[in-house]
PDB file of C-alpha atoms in Angstrom:
ATOM      1  CA  MET A   1      91.801 207.662  88.873  1.00  0.00           C
ATOM      2  CA  GLN A   2      94.628 205.420  90.078  1.00  0.00           C
ATOM      3  CA  CYS A   3      92.872 204.333  93.271  1.00  0.00           C
ATOM      4  CA  PRO A   4      90.009 206.110  95.077  1.00  0.00           C
ATOM      5  CA  LEU A   5      91.026 204.598  98.423  1.00  0.00           C
ATOM      6  CA  LEU A   6      94.592 205.839  98.050  1.00  0.00           C
ATOM      7  CA  TYR A   7      93.180 209.292  97.255  1.00  0.00           C
ATOM      8  CA  ARG A   8      91.205 209.112 100.491  1.00  0.00           C
ATOM      9  CA  PHE A   9      94.243 208.067 102.541  1.00  0.00           C
ATOM     10  CA  ARG A  10      96.282 210.954 101.121  1.00  0.00           C
ATOM     11  CA  VAL A  11      93.744 213.777 100.799  1.00  0.00           C
ATOM     12  CA  VAL A  12      91.088 212.992 103.396  1.00  0.00           C
ATOM     13  CA  ASP A  13      92.899 211.029 106.120  1.00  0.00           C
ATOM     14  CA  ARG A  14      96.216 212.717 105.287  1.00  0.00           C
ATOM     15  CA  LEU A  15      98.152 209.673 106.393  1.00  0.00           C
ATOM     16  CA  PRO A  16     101.954 210.051 106.434  1.00  0.00           C
ATOM     17  CA  GLU A  17     104.003 208.182 103.855  1.00  0.00           C
ATOM     18  CA  ALA A  18     107.635 207.146 104.072  1.00  0.00           C
ATOM     19  CA  PRO A  19     109.938 209.187 101.824  1.00  0.00           C
ATOM     20  CA  SER A  20     111.018 207.376  98.668  1.00  0.00           C
ATOM     21  CA  ALA A  21     114.580 207.709  97.399  1.00  0.00           C
ATOM     22  CA  ALA A  22     113.284 207.577  93.813  1.00  0.00           C
ATOM     23  CA  ALA A  23     110.656 210.292  94.386  1.00  0.00           C
ATOM     24  CA  VAL A  24     113.130 212.553  96.200  1.00  0.00           C
ATOM     25  CA  ARG A  25     115.603 212.050  93.369  1.00  0.00           C
ATOM     26  CA  GLY A  26     112.901 213.258  90.999  1.00  0.00           C
ATOM     27  CA  THR A  27     112.357 216.362  93.119  1.00  0.00           C
ATOM     28  CA  VAL A  28     116.084 217.175  93.203  1.00  0.00           C
ATOM     29  CA  VAL A  29     116.591 216.571  89.471  1.00  0.00           C
ATOM     30  CA  HIS A  30     113.615 218.822  88.707  1.00  0.00           C
ATOM     31  CA  ALA A  31     115.156 221.541  90.888  1.00  0.00           C
ATOM     32  CA  VAL A  32     118.487 221.247  89.074  1.00  0.00           C
ATOM     33  CA  LEU A  33     116.797 221.537  85.666  1.00  0.00           C
ATOM     34  CA  GLU A  34     114.883 224.563  86.887  1.00  0.00           C
ATOM     35  CA  HIS A  35     117.881 226.426  88.310  1.00  0.00           C
ATOM     36  CA  LEU A  36     120.227 225.521  85.466  1.00  0.00           C
ATOM     37  CA  PHE A  37     118.417 228.165  83.384  1.00  0.00           C
ATOM     38  CA  ASP A  38     119.427 230.835  85.904  1.00  0.00           C
ATOM     39  CA  LEU A  39     122.877 230.626  84.292  1.00  0.00           C
ATOM     40  CA  PRO A  40     123.811 232.384  81.053  1.00  0.00           C
ATOM     41  CA  ALA A  41     123.254 230.097  78.071  1.00  0.00           C
ATOM     42  CA  PRO A  42     126.960 229.272  77.412  1.00  0.00           C
ATOM     43  CA  GLU A  43     127.365 228.142  81.040  1.00  0.00           C
ATOM     44  CA  ARG A  44     124.542 225.604  80.977  1.00  0.00           C
ATOM     45  CA  THR A  45     126.814 222.579  80.789  1.00  0.00           C
ATOM     46  CA  ILE A  46     126.578 219.094  82.231  1.00  0.00           C
ATOM     47  CA  ASP A  47     129.317 220.021  84.717  1.00  0.00           C
ATOM     48  CA  ALA A  48     127.230 222.973  85.871  1.00  0.00           C
ATOM     49  CA  ALA A  49     124.223 220.681  86.294  1.00  0.00           C
ATOM     50  CA  ARG A  50     126.291 218.208  88.307  1.00  0.00           C
ATOM     51  CA  ALA A  51     127.504 221.053  90.505  1.00  0.00           C
ATOM     52  CA  LEU A  52     123.904 221.950  91.334  1.00  0.00           C
ATOM     53  CA  LEU A  53     122.998 218.466  92.553  1.00  0.00           C
ATOM     54  CA  ALA A  54     124.517 218.545  96.034  1.00  0.00           C
ATOM     55  CA  PRO A  55     123.236 222.053  96.901  1.00  0.00           C
ATOM     56  CA  GLN A  56     119.721 221.190  95.725  1.00  0.00           C
ATOM     57  CA  TRP A  57     119.750 217.951  97.715  1.00  0.00           C
ATOM     58  CA  GLU A  58     120.872 219.889 100.777  1.00  0.00           C
ATOM     59  CA  ARG A  59     118.092 222.452 100.264  1.00  0.00           C
ATOM     60  CA  VAL A  60     115.410 219.783  99.892  1.00  0.00           C
ATOM     61  CA  ARG A  61     116.725 217.860 102.902  1.00  0.00           C
ATOM     62  CA  THR A  62     116.722 221.017 105.027  1.00  0.00           C
ATOM     63  CA  GLU A  63     113.179 221.948 103.997  1.00  0.00           C
ATOM     64  CA  GLU A  64     111.910 218.421 104.701  1.00  0.00           C
ATOM     65  CA  PRO A  65     113.478 217.207 107.978  1.00  0.00           C
ATOM     66  CA  VAL A  66     111.946 213.740 107.521  1.00  0.00           C
ATOM     67  CA  LEU A  67     114.440 213.192 104.685  1.00  0.00           C
ATOM     68  CA  ALA A  68     117.292 213.186 107.199  1.00  0.00           C
ATOM     69  CA  THR A  69     116.496 209.493 107.753  1.00  0.00           C
ATOM     70  CA  LEU A  70     116.483 208.621 104.048  1.00  0.00           C
ATOM     71  CA  PHE A  71     120.132 207.535 103.989  1.00  0.00           C
ATOM     72  CA  GLY A  72     121.085 207.928 107.640  1.00  0.00           C
ATOM     73  CA  ASP A  73     124.851 207.577 107.989  1.00  0.00           C
ATOM     74  CA  ASP A  74     125.188 205.426 104.873  1.00  0.00           C
ATOM     75  CA  GLU A  75     127.529 207.607 102.810  1.00  0.00           C
ATOM     76  CA  ALA A  76     127.874 204.913 100.142  1.00  0.00           C
ATOM     77  CA  ALA A  77     124.107 204.813  99.605  1.00  0.00           C
ATOM     78  CA  LEU A  78     123.971 208.609  99.322  1.00  0.00           C
ATOM     79  CA  ALA A  79     126.874 208.630  96.848  1.00  0.00           C
ATOM     80  CA  GLY A  80     125.171 205.976  94.723  1.00  0.00           C
ATOM     81  CA  TRP A  81     121.930 207.932  94.782  1.00  0.00           C
ATOM     82  CA  LEU A  82     123.675 211.128  93.651  1.00  0.00           C
ATOM     83  CA  THR A  83     125.409 209.170  90.892  1.00  0.00           C
ATOM     84  CA  SER A  84     122.056 207.862  89.663  1.00  0.00           C
ATOM     85  CA  ALA A  85     120.754 211.455  89.623  1.00  0.00           C
ATOM     86  CA  GLU A  86     123.775 212.485  87.564  1.00  0.00           C
ATOM     87  CA  GLY A  87     122.877 209.772  85.079  1.00  0.00           C
ATOM     88  CA  LEU A  88     119.411 211.271  84.626  1.00  0.00           C
ATOM     89  CA  LEU A  89     120.904 214.706  84.024  1.00  0.00           C
ATOM     90  CA  GLU A  90     123.343 213.302  81.486  1.00  0.00           C
ATOM     91  CA  ARG A  91     120.468 211.693  79.636  1.00  0.00           C
ATOM     92  CA  TRP A  92     118.592 214.997  79.549  1.00  0.00           C
ATOM     93  CA  PHE A  93     121.595 216.662  77.883  1.00  0.00           C
ATOM     94  CA  GLU A  94     121.379 213.978  75.201  1.00  0.00           C
ATOM     95  CA  LEU A  95     117.744 214.910  74.550  1.00  0.00           C
ATOM     96  CA  GLU A  96     117.816 218.710  74.793  1.00  0.00           C
ATOM     97  CA  ASP A  97     120.417 221.458  74.486  1.00  0.00           C
ATOM     98  CA  PRO A  98     119.871 224.044  77.246  1.00  0.00           C
ATOM     99  CA  THR A  99     122.232 226.505  75.561  1.00  0.00           C
ATOM    100  CA  ARG A 100     119.613 226.865  72.801  1.00  0.00           C
ATOM    101  CA  LEU A 101     116.583 227.116  75.059  1.00  0.00           C
ATOM    102  CA  GLU A 102     115.152 230.163  76.796  1.00  0.00           C
ATOM    103  CA  PRO A 103     112.071 229.032  78.701  1.00  0.00           C
ATOM    104  CA  ALA A 104     109.350 231.612  79.170  1.00  0.00           C
ATOM    105  CA  GLU A 105     108.447 230.043  82.519  1.00  0.00           C
ATOM    106  CA  ARG A 106     109.801 227.420  84.903  1.00  0.00           C
ATOM    107  CA  GLU A 107     107.794 225.757  87.670  1.00  0.00           C
ATOM    108  CA  LEU A 108     104.865 227.871  86.549  1.00  0.00           C
ATOM    109  CA  TYR A 109     101.873 227.863  88.890  1.00  0.00           C
ATOM    110  CA  VAL A 110      98.661 227.891  86.878  1.00  0.00           C
ATOM    111  CA  GLU A 111      95.122 228.202  88.187  1.00  0.00           C
ATOM    112  CA  THR A 112      91.738 228.730  86.621  1.00  0.00           C
ATOM    113  CA  THR A 113      88.066 228.355  87.525  1.00  0.00           C
ATOM    114  CA  LEU A 114      85.672 226.593  85.175  1.00  0.00           C
ATOM    115  CA  ASP A 115      82.173 227.829  84.410  1.00  0.00           C
ATOM    116  CA  ASP A 116      80.662 225.601  87.117  1.00  0.00           C
ATOM    117  CA  GLY A 117      82.980 226.998  89.794  1.00  0.00           C
ATOM    118  CA  LEU A 118      85.427 224.093  89.799  1.00  0.00           C
ATOM    119  CA  GLN A 119      88.954 225.356  90.429  1.00  0.00           C
ATOM    120  CA  LEU A 120      91.893 223.695  88.666  1.00  0.00           C
ATOM    121  CA  ARG A 121      95.512 224.284  89.554  1.00  0.00           C
ATOM    122  CA  GLY A 122      98.937 222.770  89.097  1.00  0.00           C
ATOM    123  CA  TYR A 123     102.608 223.395  88.329  1.00  0.00           C
ATOM    124  CA  VAL A 124     104.078 223.251  84.830  1.00  0.00           C
ATOM    125  CA  ASP A 125     107.751 222.229  84.771  1.00  0.00           C
ATOM    126  CA  ARG A 126     108.586 224.388  81.771  1.00  0.00           C
ATOM    127  CA  LEU A 127     106.728 226.576  79.321  1.00  0.00           C
ATOM    128  CA  ASP A 128     108.446 227.518  76.072  1.00  0.00           C
ATOM    129  CA  VAL A 129     106.938 230.306  73.973  1.00  0.00           C
ATOM    130  CA  ALA A 130     108.043 230.821  70.366  1.00  0.00           C
ATOM    131  CA  SER A 131     108.426 234.248  68.772  1.00  0.00           C
ATOM    132  CA  ASP A 132     105.032 233.810  67.103  1.00  0.00           C
ATOM    133  CA  GLY A 133     103.377 233.054  70.451  1.00  0.00           C
ATOM    134  CA  ARG A 134     103.033 229.283  70.117  1.00  0.00           C
ATOM    135  CA  MET A 135     103.335 227.486  73.458  1.00  0.00           C
ATOM    136  CA  ARG A 136     105.132 224.235  74.234  1.00  0.00           C
ATOM    137  CA  VAL A 137     104.357 222.617  77.595  1.00  0.00           C
ATOM    138  CA  VAL A 138     107.261 220.490  78.864  1.00  0.00           C
ATOM    139  CA  ASP A 139     107.209 218.050  81.764  1.00  0.00           C
ATOM    140  CA  TYR A 140     110.194 216.066  83.031  1.00  0.00           C
ATOM    141  CA  LYS A 141     109.728 212.491  84.197  1.00  0.00           C
ATOM    142  CA  THR A 142     112.620 210.765  85.928  1.00  0.00           C
ATOM    143  CA  GLY A 143     111.066 207.345  85.380  1.00  0.00           C
ATOM    144  CA  ARG A 144     110.770 205.355  82.178  1.00  0.00           C
ATOM    145  CA  ALA A 145     108.333 206.045  79.371  1.00  0.00           C
ATOM    146  CA  PRO A 146     105.114 203.994  79.500  1.00  0.00           C
ATOM    147  CA  SER A 147     104.226 201.453  76.867  1.00  0.00           C
ATOM    148  CA  PRO A 148     101.940 202.665  74.061  1.00  0.00           C
ATOM    149  CA  LEU A 149      99.003 201.087  75.932  1.00  0.00           C
ATOM    150  CA  PHE A 150      99.450 203.537  78.803  1.00  0.00           C
ATOM    151  CA  GLU A 151     100.410 206.689  76.882  1.00  0.00           C
ATOM    152  CA  ALA A 152      96.890 208.113  77.202  1.00  0.00           C
ATOM    153  CA  LYS A 153      97.141 208.041  81.002  1.00  0.00           C
ATOM    154  CA  ALA A 154     100.495 209.792  80.853  1.00  0.00           C
ATOM    155  CA  LEU A 155      99.113 212.467  78.554  1.00  0.00           C
ATOM    156  CA  PHE A 156      96.130 213.221  80.807  1.00  0.00           C
ATOM    157  CA  GLN A 157      98.327 215.324  83.093  1.00  0.00           C
ATOM    158  CA  MET A 158      99.639 217.281  80.110  1.00  0.00           C
ATOM    159  CA  LYS A 159      96.146 217.830  78.690  1.00  0.00           C
ATOM    160  CA  PHE A 160      95.112 219.061  82.132  1.00  0.00           C
ATOM    161  CA  TYR A 161      97.874 221.685  82.029  1.00  0.00           C
ATOM    162  CA  ALA A 162      96.943 222.572  78.445  1.00  0.00           C
ATOM    163  CA  LEU A 163      93.306 223.011  79.492  1.00  0.00           C
ATOM    164  CA  VAL A 164      94.256 225.397  82.296  1.00  0.00           C
ATOM    165  CA  LEU A 165      96.560 227.403  80.013  1.00  0.00           C
ATOM    166  CA  TRP A 166      93.864 227.554  77.322  1.00  0.00           C
ATOM    167  CA  ARG A 167      91.324 228.878  79.807  1.00  0.00           C
ATOM    168  CA  LEU A 168      93.870 231.360  81.180  1.00  0.00           C
ATOM    169  CA  ARG A 169      95.367 232.634  77.929  1.00  0.00           C
ATOM    170  CA  GLY A 170      92.736 231.845  75.324  1.00  0.00           C
ATOM    171  CA  GLN A 171      95.208 229.828  73.261  1.00  0.00           C
ATOM    172  CA  VAL A 172      95.601 226.071  72.854  1.00  0.00           C
ATOM    173  CA  PRO A 173      99.264 225.050  73.378  1.00  0.00           C
ATOM    174  CA  ALA A 174     100.870 223.909  70.131  1.00  0.00           C
ATOM    175  CA  LEU A 175     102.785 220.998  71.684  1.00  0.00           C
ATOM    176  CA  LEU A 176     102.779 218.884  74.836  1.00  0.00           C
ATOM    177  CA  GLN A 177     106.122 217.231  75.541  1.00  0.00           C
ATOM    178  CA  LEU A 178     106.923 214.575  78.146  1.00  0.00           C
ATOM    179  CA  VAL A 179     110.661 214.017  78.600  1.00  0.00           C
ATOM    180  CA  TYR A 180     111.411 210.634  80.174  1.00  0.00           C
ATOM    181  CA  LEU A 181     114.889 210.651  81.680  1.00  0.00           C
ATOM    182  CA  GLY A 182     114.673 207.041  82.830  1.00  0.00           C
ATOM    183  CA  ASN A 183     115.125 205.680  79.321  1.00  0.00           C
ATOM    184  CA  GLY A 184     115.684 208.764  77.177  1.00  0.00           C
ATOM    185  CA  GLU A 185     112.367 208.846  75.339  1.00  0.00           C
ATOM    186  CA  VAL A 186     110.327 211.924  74.468  1.00  0.00           C
ATOM    187  CA  LEU A 187     106.550 211.736  74.053  1.00  0.00           C
ATOM    188  CA  ARG A 188     105.067 214.597  71.997  1.00  0.00           C
ATOM    189  CA  TYR A 189     101.433 215.403  71.371  1.00  0.00           C
ATOM    190  CA  GLU A 190      99.746 218.233  69.456  1.00  0.00           C
ATOM    191  CA  PRO A 191      96.465 218.955  71.242  1.00  0.00           C
ATOM    192  CA  GLU A 192      93.341 220.264  69.580  1.00  0.00           C
ATOM    193  CA  GLU A 193      90.498 222.226  71.101  1.00  0.00           C
ATOM    194  CA  ARG A 194      88.291 219.113  71.096  1.00  0.00           C
ATOM    195  CA  ASP A 195      90.946 217.275  73.163  1.00  0.00           C
ATOM    196  CA  LEU A 196      90.808 219.947  75.828  1.00  0.00           C
ATOM    197  CA  LEU A 197      87.012 220.038  75.854  1.00  0.00           C
ATOM    198  CA  ALA A 198      87.050 216.265  76.402  1.00  0.00           C
ATOM    199  CA  THR A 199      89.601 216.709  79.200  1.00  0.00           C
ATOM    200  CA  GLU A 200      87.383 219.339  80.802  1.00  0.00           C
ATOM    201  CA  ARG A 201      84.424 216.944  80.750  1.00  0.00           C
ATOM    202  CA  LYS A 202      86.574 214.205  82.254  1.00  0.00           C
ATOM    203  CA  VAL A 203      87.854 216.462  85.043  1.00  0.00           C
ATOM    204  CA  LYS A 204      84.306 217.556  85.880  1.00  0.00           C
ATOM    205  CA  ALA A 205      83.120 213.938  85.996  1.00  0.00           C
ATOM    206  CA  LEU A 206      86.096 213.019  88.160  1.00  0.00           C
ATOM    207  CA  TRP A 207      85.245 215.816  90.576  1.00  0.00           C
ATOM    208  CA  VAL A 208      81.618 214.636  90.796  1.00  0.00           C
ATOM    209  CA  ALA A 209      82.909 211.151  91.695  1.00  0.00           C
ATOM    210  CA  ILE A 210      85.256 212.574  94.351  1.00  0.00           C
ATOM    211  CA  GLU A 211      82.512 214.693  95.892  1.00  0.00           C
ATOM    212  CA  ARG A 212      80.113 211.734  95.915  1.00  0.00           C
ATOM    213  CA  ALA A 213      82.683 209.512  97.627  1.00  0.00           C
ATOM    214  CA  ALA A 214      83.316 212.203 100.227  1.00  0.00           C
ATOM    215  CA  ARG A 215      79.582 212.418 100.967  1.00  0.00           C
ATOM    216  CA  THR A 216      78.956 208.670 101.071  1.00  0.00           C
ATOM    217  CA  GLY A 217      82.267 207.433 102.469  1.00  0.00           C
ATOM    218  CA  ASP A 218      82.517 204.945  99.582  1.00  0.00           C
ATOM    219  CA  TRP A 219      86.202 205.018  98.634  1.00  0.00           C
ATOM    220  CA  ARG A 220      86.985 201.788  96.813  1.00  0.00           C
ATOM    221  CA  ALA A 221      90.362 200.158  96.406  1.00  0.00           C
ATOM    222  CA  SER A 222      91.560 199.653  92.837  1.00  0.00           C
ATOM    223  CA  PRO A 223      94.355 197.026  92.964  1.00  0.00           C
ATOM    224  CA  SER A 224      97.089 197.265  90.346  1.00  0.00           C
ATOM    225  CA  ARG A 225     100.831 196.804  89.967  1.00  0.00           C
ATOM    226  CA  LEU A 226     101.243 200.188  91.648  1.00  0.00           C
ATOM    227  CA  CYS A 227     100.122 198.578  94.918  1.00  0.00           C
ATOM    228  CA  ASP A 228     103.702 197.306  95.279  1.00  0.00           C
ATOM    229  CA  TRP A 229     104.756 200.877  96.102  1.00  0.00           C
ATOM    230  CA  CYS A 230     101.829 201.765  98.368  1.00  0.00           C
ATOM    231  CA  ASP A 231     102.497 202.550 102.040  1.00  0.00           C
ATOM    232  CA  HIS A 232      98.947 201.725 103.094  1.00  0.00           C
ATOM    233  CA  GLN A 233      98.536 198.021 102.330  1.00  0.00           C
ATOM    234  CA  ALA A 234      97.910 197.257 106.037  1.00  0.00           C
ATOM    235  CA  LEU A 235      94.737 199.389 105.850  1.00  0.00           C
ATOM    236  CA  CYS A 236      93.597 198.229 102.415  1.00  0.00           C
ATOM    237  CA  PRO A 237      90.789 195.650 102.015  1.00  0.00           C
ATOM    238  CA  ALA A 238      92.530 194.290  98.914  1.00  0.00           C
ATOM    239  CA  PHE A 239      95.304 193.107 101.265  1.00  0.00           C
ATOM    240  CA  GLY A 240      93.090 192.020 104.154  1.00  0.00           C
ATOM    241  CA  GLY A 241      93.215 195.360 105.967  1.00  0.00           C
ATOM    242  CA  THR A 242      90.456 197.576 107.337  1.00  0.00           C
ATOM    243  CA  PRO A 243      90.453 201.342 106.664  1.00  0.00           C
ATOM    244  CA  PRO A 244      89.741 203.598 109.626  1.00  0.00           C
ATOM    245  CA  PRO A 245      86.319 205.290 109.690  1.00  0.00           C
ATOM    246  CA  PRO A 246      86.298 208.396 107.459  1.00  0.00           C
ATOM    247  CA  PRO A 247      86.673 211.650 109.423  1.00  0.00           C
ATOM    248  CA  GLY A 248      83.471 213.559 110.026  1.00  0.00           C
ATOM    249  CA  ASP A 249      84.719 216.532 108.013  1.00  0.00           C
ATOM    250  CA  ALA A 250      85.711 214.452 104.974  1.00  0.00           C
ATOM    251  CA  LEU A 251      83.688 216.594 102.567  1.00  0.00           C
ATOM    252  CA  GLU A 252      85.239 219.799 103.867  1.00  0.00           C
ATOM    253  CA  ARG A 253      88.728 218.311 103.649  1.00  0.00           C
ATOM    254  CA  VAL A 254      88.168 217.368 100.026  1.00  0.00           C
ATOM    255  CA  CYS A 255      86.167 220.358  98.804  1.00  0.00           C
ATOM    256  CA  GLY A 256      87.335 223.145 101.069  1.00  0.00           C
ATOM    257  CA  PRO A 257      85.472 226.454 101.231  1.00  0.00           C
ATOM    258  CA  ALA A 258      85.976 227.087  97.493  1.00  0.00           C
ATOM    259  CA  ALA A 259      85.401 223.462  96.377  1.00  0.00           C
ATOM    260  CA  ALA A 260      88.929 223.410  94.930  1.00  0.00           C
ATOM    261  CA  VAL A 261      90.222 220.325  93.160  1.00  0.00           C
ATOM    262  CA  PRO A 262      93.699 219.259  94.367  1.00  0.00           C
ATOM    263  CA  GLU A 263      96.499 220.031  91.933  1.00  0.00           C
ATOM    264  CA  VAL A 264      97.590 217.266  89.612  1.00  0.00           C
ATOM    265  CA  PRO A 265     100.844 215.771  90.899  1.00  0.00           C
ATOM    266  CA  GLY A 266     103.677 214.989  88.554  1.00  0.00           C
ATOM    267  CA  LEU A 267     104.318 211.387  89.609  1.00  0.00           C
ATOM    268  CA  ASP A 268     107.902 211.728  88.563  1.00  0.00           C
ATOM    269  CA  GLU A 269     108.928 208.114  89.106  1.00  0.00           C
ATOM    270  CA  ALA A 270     105.685 206.478  87.972  1.00  0.00           C
TER     271      ALA A 270
END
């Protein structure tokens, strides 16, 4: 939806992209918020969260060797980056009290297949389940909250998760909650069954468009402010570039043997 050509570069051509300090910070902060709940409730303090930062950064850096070049030998840059991550954690403690939360699931992988065979999958940051069974879907964003004009786009990801959970568990989540650590705002939405049916129709239409583009090779650029952060401007017609010819197995790369739709990413810094 953001840009069909960018989707092609990432999913079909699988072009490499330079690691982003902001995106990696989002990954590390998410990991800290996940593992903080491994501790007993009274020990879930801001100091405990800070203590998890360096180990989680080391784990992520070890698992992704390309990140070794992110800061190089610049210790001051690394220290500033860790400090900015601490600031995001501090803001989260202002918004939620982890000593009073017991998530039912963290980093929950969800997957379902719709009636037409389309497979949907993704990862939910946190799922809270009340004693009466009501579900709250929580997603952390380490960027800033969007303006009201763009809230619908932000909520699409959450409605996608709600749709998958509804199809899996037969129950519409009671609340969708986006926690923006960049500016300390929380966006809440109470979905209804009709919302999820509309989301299902939108996902199916989106998949038809993806499949058509894979068959025809017609992946169009959609210029926006997000182009400022794109690694592929040199290949983009909107910037005078020329994309390489699509690979011959483009349809297979997109659809795969089970025609699976790629999981919805959590664009943590967007």
